[in-house]
Coordinates of N, CA and C in Angstrom, one line a residue:
X1276 N 0.6 -1.3 -0.2 CA 0.1 -0.1 0.0 C 0.9 1.3 0.4
X1277 N 2.0 1.3 0.8 CA 2.7 2.4 0.9 C 3.2 2.7 -0.4
X1278 N 3.8 1.4 -1.1 CA 4.3 1.9 -2.5 C 3.3 2.6 -3.4
X1279 N 2.3 1.8 -3.4 CA 1.1 2.3 -4.5 C 0.8 3.8 -4.2
X1280 N 0.6 4.2 -2.6 CA 0.5 5.7 -2.5 C 2.0 6.7 -2.9
X1281 N 2.9 5.9 -2.7 CA 4.1 6.8 -3.2 C 4.2 7.0 -4.7
X1282 N 3.6 6.2 -5.5 CA 3.8 6.0 -6.9 C 2.7 7.0 -7.1
X1283 N 1.4 7.0 -6.6 CA 0.3 8.1 -7.2 C 1.0 9.3 -6.5
X1284 N 1.6 9.7 -5.4 CA 2.3 11.2 -5.0 C 3.0 11.4 -6.1
X1285 N 3.7 10.3 -6.3 CA 5.0 10.8 -7.1 C 4.3 11.4 -8.9
X1286 N 3.4 10.3 -9.3 CA 2.7 10.6 -10.7 C 1.9 12.2 -10.6
X1287 N 1.1 12.3 -9.7 CA 0.7 13.7 -9.4 C 1.7 14.9 -9.3
X1288 N 3.1 14.8 -8.6 CA 3.8 15.4 -8.7 C 4.4 16.1 -10.0
X1289 N 4.6 14.8 -10.6 CA 4.9 14.9 -12.2 C 4.3 15.7 -13.0
X1290 N 2.7 15.0 -12.9 CA 1.7 15.7 -13.7 C 1.5 17.5 -13.1
X1291 N 1.7 17.6 -12.0 CA 1.9 18.9 -11.8 C 3.2 19.8 -12.3
X1292 N 4.2 19.2 -12.3 CA 5.4 20.1 -13.0 C 5.0 20.2 -14.1
X1293 N 4.5 19.2 -15.0 CA 4.5 19.1 -16.4 C 3.6 20.6 -16.8
X1294 N 2.5 20.6 -16.1 CA 1.8 21.7 -16.3 C 2.4 23.1 -15.9
X1295 N 3.1 23.0 -15.0 CA 3.9 24.4 -14.5 C 4.8 24.8 -15.9
X1296 N 5.3 23.4 -16.4 CA 6.4 23.8 -17.4 C 5.7 24.3 -18.6
X1297 N 4.6 23.7 -18.9 CA 3.9 24.1 -19.9 C 3.4 25.6 -20.0
X1298 N 3.3 25.9 -18.9 CA 2.7 27.5 -18.6 C 3.7 28.1 -18.4
X1299 N 4.9 27.7 -18.1 CA 6.3 28.4 -18.5 C 6.7 28.7 -19.4
X1300 N 6.5 27.8 -20.5 CA 7.1 27.7 -22.0 C 6.0 28.7 -22.8
X1301 N 4.7 28.8 -22.5 CA 3.7 29.5 -23.2 C 3.9 31.3 -22.9
X1302 N 4.4 31.5 -21.2 CA 4.7 32.8 -21.3 C 5.8 33.0 -21.7
X1303 N 6.8 32.3 -21.8 CA 8.0 32.8 -22.4 C 8.0 32.8 -23.9
X1304 N 7.2 32.1 -24.7 CA 7.1 32.3 -25.9 C 6.1 33.5 -26.1
X1305 N 5.2 33.8 -25.2 CA 4.4 35.2 -25.4 C 5.5 36.4 -25.2
X1306 N 6.2 36.2 -24.4 CA 7.0 37.2 -24.0 C 8.2 37.5 -25.4
X1307 N 8.8 36.5 -25.8 CA 9.5 36.5 -27.1 C 8.5 37.0 -28.1
X1308 N 7.5 36.6 -28.3 CA 6.9 37.4 -29.8 C 6.6 38.7 -29.3
X1309 N 6.4 38.9 -28.0 CA 6.0 40.7 -27.9 C 7.7 41.4 -28.0
X1310 N 8.5 40.7 -27.6 CA 9.5 41.4 -27.5 C 10.2 41.6 -29.2
X1311 N 9.7 40.6 -29.9 CA 10.2 40.5 -31.2 C 9.2 41.6 -32.2
X1312 N 8.0 41.6 -31.9 CA 7.0 42.6 -32.3 C 7.4 44.0 -32.2
X1313 N 7.6 44.1 -30.9 CA 8.2 45.9 -30.6 C 9.4 46.4 -31.3
X1314 N 10.6 45.2 -31.3 CA 11.6 45.6 -32.1 C 11.3 45.7 -33.7
X1315 N 10.7 44.8 -34.1 CA 10.1 44.8 -35.3 C 9.4 46.1 -35.9
X1316 N 8.4 46.7 -35.2 CA 8.0 48.0 -35.4 C 9.1 49.2 -35.5
X1317 N 9.9 49.0 -34.0 CA 10.9 50.1 -34.2 C 11.6 50.1 -35.3
X1318 N 12.2 49.0 -35.9 CA 13.0 48.7 -37.1 C 12.2 49.1 -38.4
X1319 N 11.0 49.1 -38.3 CA 10.2 49.5 -39.8 C 10.3 51.0 -39.4
X1320 N 9.6 51.5 -38.0 CA 9.9 53.1 -38.0 C 11.0 53.6 -38.5
X1321 N 12.4 53.1 -38.3 CA 13.3 53.6 -38.4 C 13.6 53.7 -40.2
X1322 N 13.3 52.5 -40.9 CA 13.1 52.1 -42.0 C 12.6 53.4 -43.0
X1323 N 11.5 53.6 -42.4 CA 10.4 54.6 -43.0 C 11.2 56.0 -42.9
X1324 N 11.7 56.5 -41.7 CA 12.4 57.8 -41.5 C 13.6 57.9 -42.6
X1325 N 14.1 56.7 -43.1 CA 15.4 56.7 -43.7 C 14.5 56.7 -45.1
X1326 N 13.7 55.9 -45.3 CA 13.1 56.3 -46.7 C 12.7 57.9 -47.2
X1327 N 12.1 58.3 -46.1 CA 11.4 60.0 -45.8 C 12.7 60.6 -46.1
X1328 N 13.6 60.4 -45.5 CA 15.0 61.1 -46.0 C 15.7 61.1 -47.1
X1329 N 15.6 59.9 -47.9 CA 16.1 59.9 -48.9 C 14.8 60.7 -49.9
X1330 N 13.7 60.6 -50.0 CA 12.5 61.3 -50.5 C 13.0 63.0 -50.7
X1331 N 12.8 63.3 -49.4 CA 13.3 64.7 -49.0 C 14.5 65.2 -50.0
X1332 N 15.6 64.5 -50.0 CA 17.1 64.6 -50.6 C 16.5 64.6 -52.0
X1333 N 15.7 63.8 -52.7 CA 15.7 64.0 -54.1 C 14.7 65.0 -54.3
X1334 N 14.0 65.5 -53.5 CA 13.2 66.8 -53.9 C 14.2 68.0 -53.6
X1335 N 14.7 68.0 -52.6 CA 15.9 69.0 -52.5 C 16.7 69.3 -53.7
X1336 N 17.4 68.2 -54.2 CA 18.4 68.2 -55.3 C 17.7 68.8 -56.3
X1337 N 16.4 68.4 -56.7 CA 15.5 69.1 -57.7 C 15.4 70.3 -57.8
X1338 N 14.9 71.0 -56.5 CA 14.8 72.3 -56.2 C 16.0 73.0 -56.4
X1339 N 17.1 72.5 -56.1 CA 18.5 73.2 -56.3 C 19.1 73.3 -57.5
X1340 N 18.8 72.2 -58.6 CA 19.0 72.5 -59.6 C 18.1 73.3 -60.5
X1341 N 16.7 73.4 -60.1 CA 15.8 74.4 -60.4 C 16.6 75.9 -60.1
X1342 N 16.6 76.0 -59.2 CA 17.4 77.3 -58.8 C 18.8 77.8 -59.6
X1343 N 19.4 76.7 -59.8 CA 20.8 76.8 -60.5 C 20.3 77.4 -62.2
X1344 N 19.1 76.8 -62.4 CA 18.7 76.9 -63.8 C 18.2 78.5 -63.8
X1345 N 17.3 78.6 -62.7 CA 16.4 79.9 -63.0 C 17.4 81.5 -62.3
X1346 N 18.2 81.1 -61.3 CA 18.7 82.3 -60.5 C 19.5 83.2 -61.6
X1347 N 19.9 82.5 -62.5 CA 21.3 83.4 -63.3 C 20.5 84.3 -64.1
X1348 N 19.2 83.9 -64.4 CA 18.4 84.9 -65.4 C 18.0 86.1 -64.6
X1349 N 18.0 86.3 -63.4 CA 17.2 87.3 -62.7 C 18.5 88.2 -61.8
X1350 N 19.2 87.4 -61.8 CA 20.7 88.1 -60.9 C 22.0 88.3 -61.5
X1351 N 22.8 89.0 -61.3 CA 24.1 89.3 -62.1 C 25.0 89.7 -61.2
X1352 N 26.3 89.7 -61.5 CA 27.3 90.2 -60.6 C 27.9 89.1 -59.4
X1353 N 28.2 89.8 -58.6 CA 28.7 89.1 -57.3 C 27.3 88.1 -57.0
X1354 N 26.3 88.8 -56.5 CA 25.1 87.8 -56.2 C 24.9 86.5 -57.1
X1355 N 25.4 86.6 -58.4 CA 24.9 85.6 -59.3 C 26.2 84.5 -58.9
X1356 N 27.5 85.0 -59.1 CA 28.5 83.7 -58.5 C 28.1 83.5 -57.1
X1357 N 27.5 84.1 -56.0 CA 27.3 83.3 -54.8 C 26.3 82.7 -54.9
X1358 N 25.3 82.8 -55.5 CA 24.5 81.8 -55.8 C 24.6 80.7 -56.3
X1359 N 25.7 80.8 -57.3 CA 25.8 79.6 -58.1 C 26.9 78.5 -57.0
X1360 N 27.6 78.9 -56.0 CA 28.6 78.7 -55.3 C 27.9 78.2 -54.1
X1361 N 26.6 78.5 -53.9 CA 25.9 78.0 -52.9 C 25.2 76.8 -53.4
X1362 N 24.6 77.0 -54.4 CA 24.1 75.8 -55.3 C 24.8 74.5 -55.5
X1363 N 25.8 75.0 -55.8 CA 26.9 73.6 -56.0 C 27.2 73.0 -54.5
X1364 N 27.4 73.9 -53.6 CA 27.8 73.3 -52.4 C 26.7 72.3 -51.9
X1365 N 25.3 72.8 -52.1 CA 24.0 72.2 -51.6 C 24.0 70.8 -52.4
X1366 N 24.0 70.7 -53.6 CA 23.9 69.9 -54.9 C 24.9 68.5 -54.2
X1367 N 26.1 69.1 -54.0 CA 27.4 67.9 -53.8 C 26.9 67.3 -52.4
X1368 N 26.5 67.8 -51.4 CA 26.1 67.4 -49.9 C 24.6 66.5 -49.8
X1369 N 23.9 67.1 -50.7 CA 22.6 66.5 -51.0 C 23.2 65.3 -51.5
X1370 N 23.5 65.2 -52.7 CA 23.8 63.7 -53.4 C 24.6 63.0 -52.6
X1371 N 25.4 63.4 -51.7 CA 26.3 62.1 -50.8 C 25.2 62.0 -49.9
X1372 N 24.5 62.7 -49.2 CA 23.3 62.5 -48.4 C 22.7 61.4 -48.9
X1373 N 22.1 61.5 -50.1 CA 21.4 60.7 -50.7 C 21.7 59.2 -50.7
X1374 N 23.0 58.9 -51.1 CA 23.4 57.6 -51.0 C 23.6 57.1 -49.9
X1375 N 24.1 58.0 -48.9 CA 24.6 57.4 -47.7 C 23.1 57.1 -47.1
X1376 N 21.8 57.8 -47.1 CA 20.7 57.4 -46.3 C 20.2 56.1 -47.4
X1377 N 20.6 56.0 -48.5 CA 20.1 54.6 -49.3 C 20.9 53.6 -48.8
X1378 N 22.1 53.9 -48.5 CA 22.8 52.7 -47.8 C 22.1 52.4 -46.4
X1379 N 22.0 53.3 -45.6 CA 21.5 53.0 -44.1 C 20.1 52.5 -44.3
X1380 N 19.2 52.8 -45.2 CA 18.1 52.3 -45.5 C 17.6 51.0 -45.7
X1381 N 18.5 50.5 -47.0 CA 18.7 49.0 -47.1 C 19.1 48.4 -46.0
X1382 N 20.0 48.9 -45.2 CA 20.7 48.2 -44.1 C 19.7 47.8 -43.1
X1383 N 18.6 48.9 -43.0 CA 17.8 48.8 -41.7 C 16.6 47.9 -42.4
X1384 N 16.3 47.9 -43.5 CA 15.1 47.2 -44.2 C 15.4 45.7 -44.3
X1385 N 16.7 45.5 -44.6 CA 17.1 44.1 -44.5 C 17.0 43.3 -43.1
X1386 N 17.2 44.1 -42.1 CA 17.1 43.3 -40.9 C 16.0 43.0 -40.5
X1387 N 15.7 41.6 -40.1 CA 14.4 40.9 -40.2 C 14.5 40.5 -38.5
X1388 N 13.9 40.9 -37.7 CA 13.8 40.2 -36.6 C 13.3 38.6 -36.3
X1389 N 12.2 38.6 -37.3 CA 11.5 37.2 -37.5 C 12.1 36.0 -38.1
X1390 N 13.1 36.6 -38.8 CA 14.2 35.5 -39.6 C 15.5 35.5 -39.4
X1391 N 16.2 36.2 -38.6 CA 17.5 36.3 -38.1 C 17.8 35.9 -36.8
X1392 N 18.8 35.2 -36.3 CA 19.0 35.0 -34.9 C 19.2 36.4 -34.2
X1393 N 18.7 36.3 -33.0 CA 18.9 37.5 -32.3 C 20.2 38.2 -32.3
X1394 N 21.2 37.4 -31.9 CA 22.3 38.0 -31.9 C 22.9 38.6 -33.4
X1395 N 22.5 38.1 -34.4 CA 22.6 39.0 -35.7 C 22.0 40.1 -35.7
X1396 N 20.7 40.2 -35.2 CA 20.2 41.4 -35.3 C 20.9 42.5 -34.3
X1397 N 21.4 42.0 -33.0 CA 21.8 43.0 -32.5 C 23.1 43.5 -32.8
X1398 N 23.8 42.8 -33.8 CA 25.2 43.1 -34.1 C 24.8 44.4 -35.5
X1399 N 23.6 43.9 -36.1 CA 23.5 44.8 -37.1 C 23.0 46.3 -36.7
X1400 N 22.3 46.0 -35.7 CA 21.7 47.6 -35.1 C 22.7 48.4 -34.3
X1401 N 23.5 47.5 -33.8 CA 25.0 48.2 -33.3 C 25.6 48.9 -34.2
X1402 N 25.7 48.2 -35.3 CA 26.7 48.7 -36.7 C 25.6 50.0 -37.1
X1403 N 24.5 49.8 -37.1 CA 23.7 51.0 -37.4 C 23.7 52.3 -36.6
X1404 N 23.8 52.2 -35.1 CA 24.2 52.8 -34.4 C 25.5 53.7 -34.5
X1405 N 26.5 52.9 -34.7 CA 27.8 53.3 -35.1 C 27.8 54.5 -36.3
X1406 N 26.9 54.2 -37.1 CA 26.7 54.8 -38.3 C 26.1 56.0 -38.4
X1407 N 25.2 55.9 -37.3 CA 24.2 57.2 -36.7 C 25.6 57.8 -36.3
X1408 N 26.2 57.6 -35.6 CA 27.6 58.6 -34.6 C 28.0 59.3 -35.9
X1409 N 28.5 58.6 -36.8 CA 29.5 59.2 -38.0 C 28.4 60.3 -38.7
X1410 N 27.3 59.9 -38.6 CA 26.3 60.7 -39.4 C 26.1 62.0 -38.8
X1411 N 26.1 62.1 -37.4 CA 26.0 62.9 -36.6 C 27.2 64.1 -36.8
X1412 N 28.2 63.3 -36.7 CA 29.6 64.0 -36.7 C 29.4 64.8 -38.4
X1413 N 29.0 63.8 -39.3 CA 29.2 64.5 -40.6 C 28.3 65.8 -40.8
X1414 N 27.2 65.9 -40.2 CA 26.3 66.8 -40.3 C 26.9 68.2 -39.4
X1415 N 27.5 67.7 -38.4 CA 27.9 69.0 -37.6 C 29.1 69.4 -38.5
X1416 N 30.1 69.0 -39.3 CA 31.1 69.3 -39.9 C 30.3 70.3 -41.2
X1417 N 29.4 69.6 -41.5 CA 28.7 70.2 -42.7 C 28.0 71.7 -42.3
X1418 N 27.8 71.7 -41.2 CA 27.1 73.2 -40.5 C 28.3 73.8 -40.1
X1419 N 29.5 73.4 -39.9 CA 30.5 74.5 -39.5 C 30.9 75.1 -41.0
X1420 N 30.9 74.1 -41.9 CA 31.5 74.6 -43.5 C 30.3 75.6 -43.9
X1421 N 29.2 75.0 -43.5 CA 28.1 75.9 -44.5 C 28.2 77.4 -43.6
X1422 N 28.3 77.3 -42.5 CA 28.3 78.8 -41.5 C 29.8 79.3 -42.1
X1423 N 30.8 78.8 -42.3 CA 32.0 79.9 -42.7 C 31.5 80.1 -44.2
X1424 N 31.0 79.3 -44.9 CA 30.5 79.8 -46.5 C 29.9 80.8 -46.7
X1425 N 28.8 80.9 -45.7 CA 27.6 81.8 -45.6 C 28.3 83.0 -45.0
X1426 N 29.5 83.1 -44.1 CA 30.2 83.9 -43.7 C 30.8 85.0 -44.5
X1427 N 31.3 84.1 -45.2 CA 32.2 84.8 -46.5 C 31.4 85.4 -47.7
X1428 N 30.5 84.8 -48.0 CA 29.6 85.1 -49.7 C 29.1 86.2 -49.1
X1429 N 28.1 86.1 -47.8 CA 27.4 87.6 -47.4 C 28.5 88.6 -47.1
X1430 N 29.3 87.9 -46.9 CA 30.5 89.4 -46.4 C 29.9 89.9 -44.9
X1431 N 29.7 88.7 -44.0 CA 29.6 89.2 -43.0 C 31.0 89.8 -41.9
X1432 N 32.3 89.5 -42.5 CA 33.1 90.0 -41.9 C 33.4 91.5 -42.0
X1433 N 32.6 92.2 -43.0 CA 32.2 93.7 -43.1 C 31.6 94.2 -42.0
X1434 N 30.6 93.4 -41.1 CA 29.7 93.9 -40.1 C 30.4 94.3 -38.8
X1435 N 29.9 94.6 -38.0 CA 30.3 94.9 -36.7 C 30.5 93.7 -36.1
X1436 N 31.6 93.4 -34.9 CA 31.6 92.1 -34.5 C 30.4 91.7 -33.7
X1437 N 29.8 92.3 -33.0 CA 28.8 91.9 -32.2 C 27.8 91.2 -32.9
X1438 N 27.7 92.0 -34.1 CA 26.4 91.5 -35.3 C 26.9 90.2 -36.0
X1439 N 28.1 89.7 -36.3 CA 28.8 88.7 -36.8 C 28.7 87.8 -35.4
X1440 N 28.7 88.0 -34.1 CA 28.6 86.9 -33.4 C 27.0 86.4 -33.3
X1441 N 26.1 87.4 -33.2 CA 25.0 87.1 -33.2 C 24.4 86.0 -34.3
X1442 N 24.8 86.4 -35.4 CA 24.3 85.8 -36.5 C 24.9 84.4 -36.5
X1443 N 26.3 84.4 -36.3 CA 26.8 82.9 -36.1 C 26.1 82.2 -35.1
X1444 N 26.1 82.9 -33.8 CA 25.5 82.0 -33.0 C 24.3 81.7 -33.1
X1445 N 23.3 82.5 -33.8 CA 21.9 81.7 -34.1 C 21.9 80.7 -35.1
X1446 N 22.8 80.7 -36.4 CA 23.0 79.7 -37.1 C 23.3 78.5 -36.8
X1447 N 24.5 78.2 -35.7 CA 24.7 77.3 -35.0 C 23.8 76.8 -33.7
X1448 N 23.1 77.7 -33.7 CA 22.0 77.4 -32.4 C 20.9 76.4 -33.0
X1449 N 20.3 77.1 -34.4 CA 19.5 76.1 -35.4 C 20.3 74.8 -35.8
X1450 N 21.3 75.0 -36.1 CA 22.0 73.4 -36.5 C 21.9 72.4 -35.3
X1451 N 22.4 73.2 -34.4 CA 22.2 72.0 -33.0 C 20.7 71.6 -32.9
X1452 N 20.0 72.7 -32.6 CA 18.6 72.0 -32.1 C 18.2 71.2 -33.5
X1453 N 18.5 71.3 -34.6 CA 17.8 70.5 -35.7 C 18.6 68.9 -35.5
X1454 N 19.6 69.2 -35.5 CA 20.2 67.7 -35.1 C 19.9 67.0 -34.0
X1455 N 19.5 67.9 -32.8 CA 19.1 67.1 -31.5 C 17.8 66.5 -31.6
X1456 N 16.7 67.3 -32.1 CA 15.3 66.9 -32.4 C 15.4 65.5 -33.6
X1457 N 16.1 65.5 -34.7 CA 16.2 64.4 -35.5 C 16.8 63.4 -35.1
X1458 N 17.9 63.4 -34.2 CA 18.7 62.2 -33.8 C 18.1 61.9 -32.6
X1459 N 18.2 62.7 -31.6 CA 17.8 62.3 -30.3 C 16.7 61.8 -30.2
X1460 N 15.4 62.7 -30.6 CA 14.1 62.3 -30.5 C 13.5 61.2 -31.4
X1461 N 14.1 61.3 -32.6 CA 13.4 60.4 -33.5 C 14.5 59.0 -33.9
X1462 N 15.8 59.4 -34.2 CA 16.2 57.8 -34.6 C 16.9 57.2 -33.1
X1463 N 17.6 58.3 -32.3 CA 18.0 57.4 -31.4 C 16.6 56.6 -30.3
X1464 N 15.8 57.6 -30.1 CA 14.8 56.9 -29.2 C 14.2 55.3 -29.9
X1465 N 14.1 55.1 -31.3 CA 13.7 53.9 -31.7 C 15.0 52.9 -31.6
X1466 N 16.2 53.5 -31.4 CA 17.2 52.4 -31.5 C 17.6 52.0 -30.1
X1467 N 17.1 53.1 -29.0 CA 17.3 52.7 -27.6 C 15.8 51.6 -27.3
X1468 N 14.9 51.7 -28.0 CA 13.7 50.8 -27.8 C 14.1 49.3 -28.5
X1469 N 14.6 49.4 -29.7 CA 15.2 48.2 -30.5 C 16.4 47.6 -29.3
X1470 N 17.2 48.2 -28.8 CA 18.2 48.1 -27.9 C 17.6 47.0 -26.8
X1471 N 16.9 47.7 -26.1 CA 16.2 47.1 -25.0 C 15.4 45.8 -25.2
X1472 N 14.5 45.5 -26.4 CA 13.9 44.7 -26.7 C 14.6 43.4 -27.1
X1473 N 16.2 43.4 -27.7 CA 17.3 42.7 -28.0 C 17.3 42.0 -26.7
X1474 N 17.7 43.1 -25.8 CA 18.8 42.5 -24.6 C 17.3 41.5 -23.9
X1475 N 16.3 42.1 -23.7 CA 15.1 41.1 -23.3 C 15.3 39.7 -24.0
X1476 N 15.2 39.8 -25.2 CA 15.3 38.5 -26.1 C 16.6 37.8 -25.7
X1477 N 17.7 38.3 -25.9 CA 18.7 37.7 -25.3 C 18.4 36.6 -24.0
X1478 N 18.1 37.6 -23.0 CA 17.9 37.0 -21.4 C 17.1 36.0 -21.8
X1479 N 15.8 36.2 -22.5 CA 14.7 34.9 -22.3 C 15.4 33.8 -23.5
X1480 N 16.3 33.8 -24.1 CA 16.9 32.6 -24.9 C 17.8 32.2 -24.3
X1481 N 18.6 32.9 -23.1 CA 19.6 32.5 -22.2 C 18.7 31.3 -21.1
X1482 N 17.5 31.6 -21.1 CA 16.6 31.3 -19.9 C 16.0 30.0 -20.3
X1483 N 15.8 29.9 -21.6 CA 15.5 28.7 -22.7 C 16.7 27.6 -22.8
X1484 N 17.9 27.9 -22.5 CA 18.8 27.1 -23.0 C 18.6 26.0 -22.0
X1485 N 18.9 26.2 -20.8 CA 18.9 25.3 -19.5 C 17.7 24.1 -19.6
X1486 N 16.7 24.2 -20.0 CA 15.7 23.6 -20.1 C 15.5 22.9 -21.4
X1487 N 16.1 23.2 -22.4 CA 16.6 22.4 -24.0 C 17.7 21.4 -23.7
X1488 N 18.5 21.9 -22.9 CA 19.6 21.0 -22.6 C 19.2 19.8 -21.7
X1489 N 18.4 20.2 -20.7 CA 17.9 19.1 -19.7 C 16.9 18.2 -20.4
X1490 N 16.1 18.6 -21.5 CA 15.4 17.6 -22.0 C 16.1 16.7 -22.9
X1491 N 17.2 17.7 -23.5 CA 18.2 16.7 -24.2 C 18.8 15.5 -23.6

């Protein structure tokens, strides 16, 4: 009798453990699905912003080309030369920006959370984050170059020193605000969300490993 009761108790305990394991596995699968969905949404939003940036760049280059063709008909002298230099400056930098945005857009678009291992997704997004750092540096350098070019072409050096300081400070302040809003509030907010979800996914996969090894 004692042996039968022991077997019954053991079977009941085993059934209880099996139920708990199934519940835990269901919760784990649900969490993994949620984190993948959140990371995927943020990646798609990043791709959308990159695609929008490419579209804006194409529209901007068309506007610059139109201005290049139209302005010389209505202006002459130094103003004509200055407008041509500015158009050339904007055209070159915009074209470079379009090619860069195409590269980063394709990289983000091809990052598939549902199809790639989590480690590979993490590596791709870390690389994209490093690219964004280079992009911020490049835009900062562009802002300084544009300010210097504007300072020279407009002849600010002929103005009173206080006026020069005010104009240059305003230009730099506008550049800093634009860079902060675009990257800190848009790009990096999505990157932080992706990083947090990937970290959670990596933790969940580590938690899965002991059970898999045990069952093997």
